[in-house]
PDB file of C-alpha atoms in Angstrom:
ATOM      1  CA  MET Z   1       8.204 -37.823  -2.590  1.00 55.00           C
ATOM      2  CA  ALA Z   2       5.086 -36.432  -3.872  1.00 54.00           C
ATOM      3  CA  LYS Z   3       5.154 -33.555  -1.650  1.00 53.00           C
ATOM      4  CA  LYS Z   4       8.537 -32.303  -2.706  1.00 55.00           C
ATOM      5  CA  SER Z   5       7.824 -32.787  -6.353  1.00 53.00           C
ATOM      6  CA  ALA Z   6       4.551 -30.631  -5.657  1.00 51.00           C
ATOM      7  CA  LYS Z   7       7.390 -28.015  -3.896  1.00 54.00           C
ATOM      8  CA  LYS Z   8       9.743 -27.946  -6.822  1.00 53.00           C
ATOM      9  CA  LYS Z   9       7.021 -26.969  -9.064  1.00 53.00           C
ATOM     10  CA  LYS Z  10       5.566 -24.602  -7.093  1.00 56.00           C
ATOM     11  CA  ASN Z  11       9.680 -22.646  -6.432  1.00 60.00           C
ATOM     12  CA  LYS Z  12       9.755 -23.300 -10.501  1.00 67.00           C
ATOM     13  CA  ASP Z  13       6.604 -21.038 -10.906  1.00 90.00           C
ATOM     14  CA  LYS Z  14       7.823 -18.501  -9.212  1.00 96.00           C
ATOM     15  CA  ILE Z  15       9.629 -15.197 -10.470  1.00 98.00           C
ATOM     16  CA  PRO Z  16      13.530 -15.964  -9.281  1.00 98.00           C
ATOM     17  CA  ASN Z  17      14.772 -13.411  -6.977  1.00 98.00           C
ATOM     18  CA  ALA Z  18      16.996 -11.773  -9.036  1.00 98.00           C
ATOM     19  CA  VAL Z  19      14.832 -11.455 -11.044  1.00 98.00           C
ATOM     20  CA  TYR Z  20      12.925 -10.138  -9.505  1.00 98.00           C
ATOM     21  CA  GLU Z  21      15.054  -7.792  -7.376  1.00 98.00           C
ATOM     22  CA  ALA Z  22      15.892  -6.467 -10.665  1.00 98.00           C
ATOM     23  CA  GLU Z  23      12.469  -5.867 -12.423  1.00 98.00           C
ATOM     24  CA  LEU Z  24      10.981  -3.794  -9.034  1.00 98.00           C
ATOM     25  CA  PHE Z  25      13.728  -1.569  -9.013  1.00 98.00           C
ATOM     26  CA  ARG Z  26      13.290  -0.850 -12.294  1.00 98.00           C
ATOM     27  CA  LEU Z  27       9.913  -0.347 -11.470  1.00 98.00           C
ATOM     28  CA  GLN Z  28      10.673   2.056  -8.800  1.00 98.00           C
ATOM     29  CA  ALA Z  29      12.869   4.322 -11.034  1.00 98.00           C
ATOM     30  CA  GLU Z  30       9.928   4.449 -12.938  1.00 98.00           C
ATOM     31  CA  LEU Z  31       7.556   5.571  -9.895  1.00 98.00           C
ATOM     32  CA  VAL Z  32       9.886   8.055  -9.645  1.00 98.00           C
ATOM     33  CA  LYS Z  33       9.669   9.795 -12.544  1.00 98.00           C
ATOM     34  CA  VAL Z  34       6.056   9.600 -11.822  1.00 98.00           C
ATOM     35  CA  GLN Z  35       6.601  11.275  -8.694  1.00 98.00           C
ATOM     36  CA  GLN Z  36       8.978  14.439 -10.664  1.00 97.00           C
ATOM     37  CA  TRP Z  37       6.059  14.667 -13.420  1.00 98.00           C
ATOM     38  CA  ALA Z  38       3.659  15.423 -10.940  1.00 98.00           C
ATOM     39  CA  LYS Z  39       5.141  17.702  -8.936  1.00 97.00           C
ATOM     40  CA  GLU Z  40       6.356  19.555 -12.340  1.00 97.00           C
ATOM     41  CA  THR Z  41       2.542  19.296 -13.839  1.00 98.00           C
ATOM     42  CA  GLY Z  42       0.554  19.356 -10.850  1.00 98.00           C
ATOM     43  CA  ALA Z  43      -0.700  15.976 -11.601  1.00 98.00           C
ATOM     44  CA  ARG Z  44      -3.296  14.671  -8.519  1.00 98.00           C
ATOM     45  CA  VAL Z  45      -3.125  10.984  -8.516  1.00 98.00           C
ATOM     46  CA  VAL Z  46      -5.222   8.719  -6.298  1.00 98.00           C
ATOM     47  CA  VAL Z  47      -4.698   4.470  -6.013  1.00 98.00           C
ATOM     48  CA  LEU Z  48      -7.027   2.486  -4.191  1.00 98.00           C
ATOM     49  CA  PHE Z  49      -5.715  -1.405  -2.584  1.00 98.00           C
ATOM     50  CA  GLU Z  50      -9.048  -2.810  -1.213  1.00 98.00           C
ATOM     51  CA  GLY Z  51      -9.076  -7.223  -0.952  1.00 97.00           C
ATOM     52  CA  ARG Z  52      -9.240  -9.648   1.802  1.00 95.00           C
ATOM     53  CA  ASP Z  53      -7.238  -9.528   5.080  1.00 93.00           C
ATOM     54  CA  ALA Z  54      -3.491 -10.536   3.929  1.00 94.00           C
ATOM     55  CA  ALA Z  55      -3.924 -10.015   0.254  1.00 96.00           C
ATOM     56  CA  GLY Z  56      -0.715  -8.363   0.074  1.00 96.00           C
ATOM     57  CA  LYS Z  57      -2.086  -4.262  -0.264  1.00 98.00           C
ATOM     58  CA  GLY Z  58       0.666  -3.132   3.312  1.00 96.00           C
ATOM     59  CA  GLY Z  59       3.926  -4.842   1.327  1.00 97.00           C
ATOM     60  CA  THR Z  60       2.925  -3.377  -2.578  1.00 98.00           C
ATOM     61  CA  ILE Z  61       2.256   0.255  -0.743  1.00 98.00           C
ATOM     62  CA  LYS Z  62       5.536  -0.397   1.017  1.00 98.00           C
ATOM     63  CA  ARG Z  63       7.325  -1.253  -2.446  1.00 98.00           C
ATOM     64  CA  ILE Z  64       5.798   1.596  -4.179  1.00 98.00           C
ATOM     65  CA  SER Z  65       6.750   4.234  -1.520  1.00 98.00           C
ATOM     66  CA  GLU Z  66      10.261   3.010  -0.295  1.00 98.00           C
ATOM     67  CA  TYR Z  67      12.346   5.374  -3.204  1.00 98.00           C
ATOM     68  CA  LEU Z  68       9.630   8.475  -2.934  1.00 98.00           C
ATOM     69  CA  SER Z  69       9.006  11.831  -1.089  1.00 98.00           C
ATOM     70  CA  PRO Z  70       6.708  11.561   1.983  1.00 97.00           C
ATOM     71  CA  ARG Z  71       6.591  15.255   1.000  1.00 97.00           C
ATOM     72  CA  VAL Z  72       5.269  14.077  -2.829  1.00 98.00           C
ATOM     73  CA  VAL Z  73       3.615  10.579  -2.262  1.00 98.00           C
ATOM     74  CA  ARG Z  74       1.364   9.843   1.558  1.00 98.00           C
ATOM     75  CA  ILE Z  75      -0.015   6.877   2.559  1.00 98.00           C
ATOM     76  CA  ALA Z  76      -3.683   7.252   3.564  1.00 98.00           C
ATOM     77  CA  ALA Z  77      -4.776   4.034   5.992  1.00 97.00           C
ATOM     78  CA  LEU Z  78      -7.159   5.879   7.909  1.00 97.00           C
ATOM     79  CA  PRO Z  79      -8.306   4.351  12.119  1.00 95.00           C
ATOM     80  CA  THR Z  80     -12.016   3.234  13.225  1.00 94.00           C
ATOM     81  CA  PRO Z  81     -13.873   6.432  12.321  1.00 96.00           C
ATOM     82  CA  THR Z  82     -14.370   8.511  15.180  1.00 96.00           C
ATOM     83  CA  GLU Z  83     -18.219   9.013  16.905  1.00 96.00           C
ATOM     84  CA  ARG Z  84     -18.079  12.858  15.282  1.00 97.00           C
ATOM     85  CA  GLU Z  85     -16.810  11.353  11.802  1.00 97.00           C
ATOM     86  CA  LYS Z  86     -19.833   8.852  11.985  1.00 96.00           C
ATOM     87  CA  SER Z  87     -21.866  11.057  12.160  1.00 97.00           C
ATOM     88  CA  GLU Z  88     -20.199  13.129   9.160  1.00 98.00           C
ATOM     89  CA  TRP Z  89     -21.150  12.019   5.435  1.00 98.00           C
ATOM     90  CA  TYR Z  90     -19.599   9.504   5.283  1.00 98.00           C
ATOM     91  CA  TYR Z  91     -16.877  10.133   2.432  1.00 98.00           C
ATOM     92  CA  GLN Z  92     -15.638  13.257   4.035  1.00 98.00           C
ATOM     93  CA  ARG Z  93     -13.149  12.272   6.162  1.00 98.00           C
ATOM     94  CA  TYR Z  94     -11.976  10.824   3.075  1.00 98.00           C
ATOM     95  CA  VAL Z  95     -12.005  13.956   0.815  1.00 98.00           C
ATOM     96  CA  ALA Z  96     -10.093  14.772   3.483  1.00 98.00           C
ATOM     97  CA  HIS Z  97      -6.766  12.841   2.859  1.00 98.00           C
ATOM     98  CA  LEU Z  98      -7.194  13.920  -1.109  1.00 98.00           C
ATOM     99  CA  PRO Z  99      -4.410  14.915  -3.002  1.00 98.00           C
ATOM    100  CA  SER Z 100      -3.342  18.801  -3.817  1.00 98.00           C
ATOM    101  CA  ALA Z 101      -1.051  19.743  -6.813  1.00 98.00           C
ATOM    102  CA  GLY Z 102       1.526  17.562  -7.370  1.00 98.00           C
ATOM    103  CA  GLU Z 103       0.641  14.531  -4.674  1.00 98.00           C
ATOM    104  CA  VAL Z 104      -0.558  11.331  -5.215  1.00 98.00           C
ATOM    105  CA  VAL Z 105      -1.743   9.392  -2.342  1.00 98.00           C
ATOM    106  CA  LEU Z 106      -2.235   5.940  -2.116  1.00 98.00           C
ATOM    107  CA  PHE Z 107      -5.476   4.396  -0.381  1.00 98.00           C
ATOM    108  CA  ASP Z 108      -4.702   1.137   2.711  1.00 98.00           C
ATOM    109  CA  ARG Z 109      -8.414   0.792   2.467  1.00 97.00           C
ATOM    110  CA  SER Z 110     -10.866   3.597   1.604  1.00 98.00           C
ATOM    111  CA  TRP Z 111     -14.224   4.472   1.276  1.00 98.00           C
ATOM    112  CA  TYR Z 112     -14.921   0.747   0.307  1.00 98.00           C
ATOM    113  CA  ASN Z 113     -14.224  -0.345   3.680  1.00 98.00           C
ATOM    114  CA  ARG Z 114     -18.363   0.124   3.394  1.00 98.00           C
ATOM    115  CA  ALA Z 115     -18.655  -2.240   0.576  1.00 98.00           C
ATOM    116  CA  GLY Z 116     -16.632  -5.066   2.744  1.00 97.00           C
ATOM    117  CA  VAL Z 117     -16.185  -4.860   6.347  1.00 96.00           C
ATOM    118  CA  GLU Z 118     -19.420  -2.841   7.271  1.00 97.00           C
ATOM    119  CA  HIS Z 119     -21.608  -4.517   5.544  1.00 97.00           C
ATOM    120  CA  VAL Z 120     -20.263  -7.913   6.351  1.00 97.00           C
ATOM    121  CA  MET Z 121     -19.971  -7.174  10.285  1.00 95.00           C
ATOM    122  CA  GLY Z 122     -23.348  -4.887   9.903  1.00 96.00           C
ATOM    123  CA  PHE Z 123     -21.439  -1.581  11.010  1.00 96.00           C
ATOM    124  CA  CYS Z 124     -23.955   0.061   9.049  1.00 97.00           C
ATOM    125  CA  THR Z 125     -27.690   0.035   8.079  1.00 98.00           C
ATOM    126  CA  PRO Z 126     -28.724  -1.585   5.248  1.00 98.00           C
ATOM    127  CA  GLN Z 127     -30.143   1.655   3.628  1.00 98.00           C
ATOM    128  CA  GLU Z 128     -26.688   3.554   4.148  1.00 98.00           C
ATOM    129  CA  TYR Z 129     -24.998   0.358   2.139  1.00 98.00           C
ATOM    130  CA  SER Z 130     -27.644   0.601  -0.282  1.00 98.00           C
ATOM    131  CA  ARG Z 131     -27.431   4.386  -0.581  1.00 98.00           C
ATOM    132  CA  PHE Z 132     -23.063   4.174  -0.998  1.00 98.00           C
ATOM    133  CA  MET Z 133     -23.729   1.715  -3.844  1.00 98.00           C
ATOM    134  CA  ARG Z 134     -26.037   3.879  -5.484  1.00 98.00           C
ATOM    135  CA  GLN Z 135     -23.959   7.322  -4.978  1.00 98.00           C
ATOM    136  CA  THR Z 136     -20.008   5.911  -4.871  1.00 98.00           C
ATOM    137  CA  PRO Z 137     -19.918   6.181  -8.884  1.00 98.00           C
ATOM    138  CA  ILE Z 138     -21.238   9.058  -8.768  1.00 98.00           C
ATOM    139  CA  PHE Z 139     -18.790  10.034  -6.078  1.00 98.00           C
ATOM    140  CA  GLU Z 140     -15.908   8.732  -8.466  1.00 98.00           C
ATOM    141  CA  GLN Z 141     -17.408  10.587 -11.720  1.00 98.00           C
ATOM    142  CA  MET Z 142     -16.998  13.674  -9.815  1.00 98.00           C
ATOM    143  CA  LEU Z 143     -13.271  12.978  -9.108  1.00 98.00           C
ATOM    144  CA  ILE Z 144     -12.335  12.182 -12.725  1.00 98.00           C
ATOM    145  CA  GLU Z 145     -14.279  15.022 -13.415  1.00 98.00           C
ATOM    146  CA  ASP Z 146     -12.039  17.280 -11.365  1.00 98.00           C
ATOM    147  CA  GLY Z 147      -8.937  16.364 -13.221  1.00 98.00           C
ATOM    148  CA  ILE Z 148      -7.678  13.692 -10.273  1.00 98.00           C
ATOM    149  CA  LEU Z 149      -6.650  10.498 -12.053  1.00 98.00           C
ATOM    150  CA  LEU Z 150      -8.032   7.065  -9.572  1.00 98.00           C
ATOM    151  CA  ARG Z 151      -6.877   3.592 -10.098  1.00 98.00           C
ATOM    152  CA  LYS Z 152      -8.835   0.937  -8.170  1.00 98.00           C
ATOM    153  CA  TYR Z 153      -6.696  -2.131  -6.943  1.00 98.00           C
ATOM    154  CA  TRP Z 154      -8.628  -5.316  -6.023  1.00 98.00           C
ATOM    155  CA  PHE Z 155      -5.904  -7.917  -4.338  1.00 98.00           C
ATOM    156  CA  SER Z 156      -7.716 -11.138  -4.309  1.00 98.00           C
ATOM    157  CA  VAL Z 157      -5.658 -13.975  -1.930  1.00 97.00           C
ATOM    158  CA  SER Z 158      -6.797 -17.450  -2.204  1.00 97.00           C
ATOM    159  CA  ASP Z 159      -8.759 -19.019   1.168  1.00 95.00           C
ATOM    160  CA  ARG Z 160      -5.684 -21.270   1.320  1.00 96.00           C
ATOM    161  CA  GLU Z 161      -3.266 -18.691   0.469  1.00 96.00           C
ATOM    162  CA  GLN Z 162      -4.943 -16.199   3.262  1.00 94.00           C
ATOM    163  CA  LEU Z 163      -4.527 -18.749   6.135  1.00 93.00           C
ATOM    164  CA  LYS Z 164      -1.501 -19.424   5.421  1.00 94.00           C
ATOM    165  CA  ARG Z 165       0.057 -16.353   5.727  1.00 94.00           C
ATOM    166  CA  PHE Z 166      -2.553 -15.378   9.093  1.00 91.00           C
ATOM    167  CA  ARG Z 167      -0.734 -18.613  10.287  1.00 92.00           C
ATOM    168  CA  SER Z 168       2.662 -17.104  10.217  1.00 92.00           C
ATOM    169  CA  ARG Z 169       1.892 -13.991  11.698  1.00 91.00           C
ATOM    170  CA  LEU Z 170       0.690 -15.894  15.182  1.00 89.00           C
ATOM    171  CA  ASN Z 171       4.510 -16.001  16.568  1.00 87.00           C
ATOM    172  CA  ASP Z 172       6.007 -13.564  14.399  1.00 89.00           C
ATOM    173  CA  PRO Z 173       7.211 -10.606  16.828  1.00 92.00           C
ATOM    174  CA  VAL Z 174       7.183  -7.951  14.327  1.00 89.00           C
ATOM    175  CA  ARG Z 175       3.588  -8.965  12.478  1.00 87.00           C
ATOM    176  CA  GLN Z 176       1.502 -10.088  14.921  1.00 85.00           C
ATOM    177  CA  TRP Z 177       0.091  -6.594  15.546  1.00 84.00           C
ATOM    178  CA  LYS Z 178      -1.477  -7.370  11.691  1.00 81.00           C
ATOM    179  CA  LEU Z 179      -3.919  -9.888  13.540  1.00 80.00           C
ATOM    180  CA  SER Z 180      -6.768  -8.597  14.456  1.00 82.00           C
ATOM    181  CA  PRO Z 181      -9.766  -9.915  15.803  1.00 81.00           C
ATOM    182  CA  MET Z 182     -11.652  -8.580  12.351  1.00 80.00           C
ATOM    183  CA  ASP Z 183      -9.269 -10.376  10.766  1.00 80.00           C
ATOM    184  CA  THR Z 184      -9.719 -14.413  12.536  1.00 80.00           C
ATOM    185  CA  ALA Z 185     -13.608 -13.475  11.928  1.00 81.00           C
ATOM    186  CA  SER Z 186     -13.058 -12.880   8.027  1.00 84.00           C
ATOM    187  CA  LEU Z 187     -11.785 -16.345   8.204  1.00 87.00           C
ATOM    188  CA  SER Z 188     -15.526 -18.011   9.186  1.00 88.00           C
ATOM    189  CA  ARG Z 189     -17.026 -15.313   7.144  1.00 94.00           C
ATOM    190  CA  TRP Z 190     -15.389 -16.088   3.653  1.00 94.00           C
ATOM    191  CA  GLU Z 191     -18.514 -16.539   1.682  1.00 96.00           C
ATOM    192  CA  GLU Z 192     -19.916 -13.314   2.738  1.00 97.00           C
ATOM    193  CA  TYR Z 193     -17.188 -11.385   2.124  1.00 97.00           C
ATOM    194  CA  SER Z 194     -16.896 -13.062  -1.441  1.00 97.00           C
ATOM    195  CA  LYS Z 195     -20.789 -12.019  -2.337  1.00 98.00           C
ATOM    196  CA  ALA Z 196     -19.894  -8.862  -0.802  1.00 98.00           C
ATOM    197  CA  LYS Z 197     -16.837  -7.929  -3.144  1.00 98.00           C
ATOM    198  CA  ASP Z 198     -19.500  -9.416  -5.721  1.00 98.00           C
ATOM    199  CA  GLU Z 199     -21.743  -7.227  -5.198  1.00 98.00           C
ATOM    200  CA  MET Z 200     -19.276  -3.906  -5.226  1.00 98.00           C
ATOM    201  CA  LEU Z 201     -17.818  -5.034  -8.043  1.00 98.00           C
ATOM    202  CA  VAL Z 202     -21.919  -5.247 -10.042  1.00 98.00           C
ATOM    203  CA  HIS Z 203     -22.169  -1.859  -9.014  1.00 98.00           C
ATOM    204  CA  THR Z 204     -18.635   0.242  -8.824  1.00 98.00           C
ATOM    205  CA  ASP Z 205     -16.977  -1.228 -11.752  1.00 98.00           C
ATOM    206  CA  VAL Z 206     -17.358   1.344 -14.218  1.00 98.00           C
ATOM    207  CA  PRO Z 207     -16.059   2.262 -18.025  1.00 97.00           C
ATOM    208  CA  VAL Z 208     -14.943   5.377 -15.937  1.00 97.00           C
ATOM    209  CA  SER Z 209     -13.958   4.168 -12.517  1.00 98.00           C
ATOM    210  CA  PRO Z 210     -12.970   0.123 -13.636  1.00 98.00           C
ATOM    211  CA  TRP Z 211     -10.989  -2.019 -11.049  1.00 98.00           C
ATOM    212  CA  PHE Z 212      -8.460  -4.338 -11.749  1.00 98.00           C
ATOM    213  CA  ILE Z 213      -8.476  -7.125 -10.379  1.00 98.00           C
ATOM    214  CA  VAL Z 214      -4.558  -8.288  -9.055  1.00 98.00           C
ATOM    215  CA  GLU Z 215      -3.654 -11.913  -7.957  1.00 98.00           C
ATOM    216  CA  SER Z 216      -2.287 -12.017  -5.170  1.00 98.00           C
ATOM    217  CA  ASP Z 217      -1.032 -15.591  -3.961  1.00 98.00           C
ATOM    218  CA  ILE Z 218       2.646 -14.736  -4.959  1.00 98.00           C
ATOM    219  CA  LYS Z 219       3.530 -11.715  -3.480  1.00 98.00           C
ATOM    220  CA  LYS Z 220       6.036 -10.951  -5.703  1.00 98.00           C
ATOM    221  CA  HIS Z 221       4.164 -11.487  -9.057  1.00 98.00           C
ATOM    222  CA  ALA Z 222       1.342 -10.004  -7.168  1.00 98.00           C
ATOM    223  CA  ARG Z 223       3.922  -6.458  -6.911  1.00 98.00           C
ATOM    224  CA  LEU Z 224       4.936  -6.982  -9.935  1.00 98.00           C
ATOM    225  CA  ASN Z 225       1.707  -6.961 -12.228  1.00 98.00           C
ATOM    226  CA  MET Z 226       0.212  -3.901 -10.052  1.00 98.00           C
ATOM    227  CA  ILE Z 227       2.845  -2.050 -10.534  1.00 98.00           C
ATOM    228  CA  SER Z 228       3.632  -2.236 -14.097  1.00 98.00           C
ATOM    229  CA  HIS Z 229       0.195  -2.001 -14.539  1.00 98.00           C
ATOM    230  CA  LEU Z 230       0.034   1.558 -13.358  1.00 98.00           C
ATOM    231  CA  LEU Z 231       2.350   2.833 -14.582  1.00 98.00           C
ATOM    232  CA  SER Z 232       0.785   1.878 -17.877  1.00 98.00           C
ATOM    233  CA  THR Z 233      -1.924   3.939 -16.756  1.00 98.00           C
ATOM    234  CA  ILE Z 234      -0.864   7.411 -16.257  1.00 98.00           C
ATOM    235  CA  PRO Z 235       0.073   9.421 -18.815  1.00 98.00           C
ATOM    236  CA  TYR Z 236       3.886  10.484 -17.019  1.00 98.00           C
ATOM    237  CA  THR Z 237       6.928  12.052 -19.161  1.00 97.00           C
ATOM    238  CA  ASP Z 238      10.463  11.785 -18.157  1.00 95.00           C
ATOM    239  CA  VAL Z 239      10.700  15.518 -16.712  1.00 94.00           C
ATOM    240  CA  PRO Z 240      14.035  16.972 -17.707  1.00 90.00           C
ATOM    241  CA  HIS Z 241      15.825  18.290 -14.410  1.00 84.00           C
ATOM    242  CA  GLU Z 242      18.957  20.186 -13.665  1.00 86.00           C
ATOM    243  CA  LYS Z 243      22.303  17.909 -12.972  1.00 89.00           C
ATOM    244  CA  VAL Z 244      23.321  18.547  -9.774  1.00 90.00           C
ATOM    245  CA  VAL Z 245      27.000  19.132  -9.375  1.00 92.00           C
ATOM    246  CA  LEU Z 246      28.926  18.731  -5.528  1.00 91.00           C
ATOM    247  CA  PRO Z 247      31.384  21.957  -5.478  1.00 92.00           C
ATOM    248  CA  ASP Z 248      34.588  20.665  -3.667  1.00 91.00           C
ATOM    249  CA  ARG Z 249      34.972  21.000   0.046  1.00 87.00           C
ATOM    250  CA  PRO Z 250      36.760  24.014   0.481  1.00 85.00           C
ATOM    251  CA  ALA Z 251      40.003  23.909   2.489  1.00 84.00           C
ATOM    252  CA  ALA Z 252      39.907  24.305   6.452  1.00 80.00           C
ATOM    253  CA  SER Z 253      39.998  27.473   7.917  1.00 77.00           C
ATOM    254  CA  ASN Z 254      42.432  27.984  10.934  1.00 79.00           C
ATOM    255  CA  GLY Z 255      39.179  29.783  12.567  1.00 82.00           C
ATOM    256  CA  TYR Z 256      37.243  26.632  14.006  1.00 85.00           C
ATOM    257  CA  GLU Z 257      38.184  24.029  16.835  1.00 87.00           C
ATOM    258  CA  ARG Z 258      35.548  20.424  17.429  1.00 89.00           C
ATOM    259  CA  PRO Z 259      34.352  21.200  20.978  1.00 93.00           C
ATOM    260  CA  PRO Z 260      35.836  17.971  23.201  1.00 94.00           C
ATOM    261  CA  ARG Z 261      33.528  15.345  23.090  1.00 93.00           C
ATOM    262  CA  GLU Z 262      33.654  14.901  26.549  1.00 95.00           C
ATOM    263  CA  LEU Z 263      31.068  18.091  26.148  1.00 96.00           C
ATOM    264  CA  SER Z 264      28.265  15.989  24.275  1.00 96.00           C
ATOM    265  CA  THR Z 265      26.598  12.659  24.868  1.00 96.00           C
ATOM    266  CA  TYR Z 266      26.347  10.226  22.834  1.00 95.00           C
ATOM    267  CA  VAL Z 267      24.185   7.031  21.947  1.00 96.00           C
ATOM    268  CA  PRO Z 268      25.597   4.096  23.596  1.00 94.00           C
ATOM    269  CA  ASP Z 269      28.055   1.757  21.219  1.00 93.00           C
ATOM    270  CA  HIS Z 270      25.036  -1.090  21.144  1.00 95.00           C
ATOM    271  CA  VAL Z 271      27.432  -2.678  18.004  1.00 94.00           C
ATOM    272  CA  ALA Z 272      30.452  -2.993  19.814  1.00 90.00           C
ATOM    273  CA  ALA Z 273      28.335  -5.218  22.637  1.00 90.00           C
ATOM    274  CA  LEU Z 274      26.708  -7.291  20.043  1.00 93.00           C
ATOM    275  CA  MET Z 275      30.317  -7.836  18.283  1.00 90.00           C
ATOM    276  CA  GLY Z 276      32.457  -8.372  21.414  1.00 86.00           C
ATOM    277  CA  ASP Z 277      36.049  -7.763  22.710  1.00 76.00           C
ATOM    278  CA  PRO Z 278      37.828  -8.352  19.399  1.00 71.00           C
ATOM    279  CA  GLU Z 279      40.864  -9.083  21.678  1.00 70.00           C
ATOM    280  CA  LYS Z 280      39.258 -12.023  23.072  1.00 66.00           C
ATOM    281  CA  HIS Z 281      40.781 -15.018  21.201  1.00 65.00           C
ATOM    282  CA  LEU Z 282      44.224 -13.622  20.722  1.00 58.00           C
TER     283      LEU Z 282
END
């Protein structure tokens, strides 16, 4: 009985689906305005998404980019660095993905890999880690002084909720790929990652380039809160655009005749097989 009561209270604390969908769509419409404003003004926007595995970064990025043009809004999710990249200046491969005029780039993890997974898992030396902490505020100030609008979000998830999300992925055929040995290793290193995050904030949460923490135990709340905040920090305006008028379809001419269907190769009607024979029960 107590479990049922607790579940009822938890659901009561969540935003109703209808309200969520309506507000998400409203925010997405505003993001379209940001896209148009960036194209018109030549603005450059960089948004960093950081946080523990399964904290909800990917889902939020998906909702942000859903109705936007991939030619304007790009997602940068860099793989493990190659041997060549390991020999480069640390920030070099990230710089290659920075926006040009009129572009927005969403970094699904960023140069802060060094402050988190690389540091905790021992993929970088203490000297490289120390140098990163010292240089990153300077690097980011350079980006900002050059005109880039930089926003940094940390998605904060509890250990209980993270474990729940990991378990839900175990037997899910479309999400199993999200569960890697690196993810499972993070479970046993929860405290180490917590210390790494705290140390990162000490060095890089600075007035010119602050961190914004997103409470993400409830995914839908996290998405709305993050997108709403992002919009509030960008000085976009509604850009007037020419109204599109669809022309009348011209009358059919006598000079065109469609080639016989037999000359083309069509995709098999898989849906018909799913629906079955409509006359089967007649």
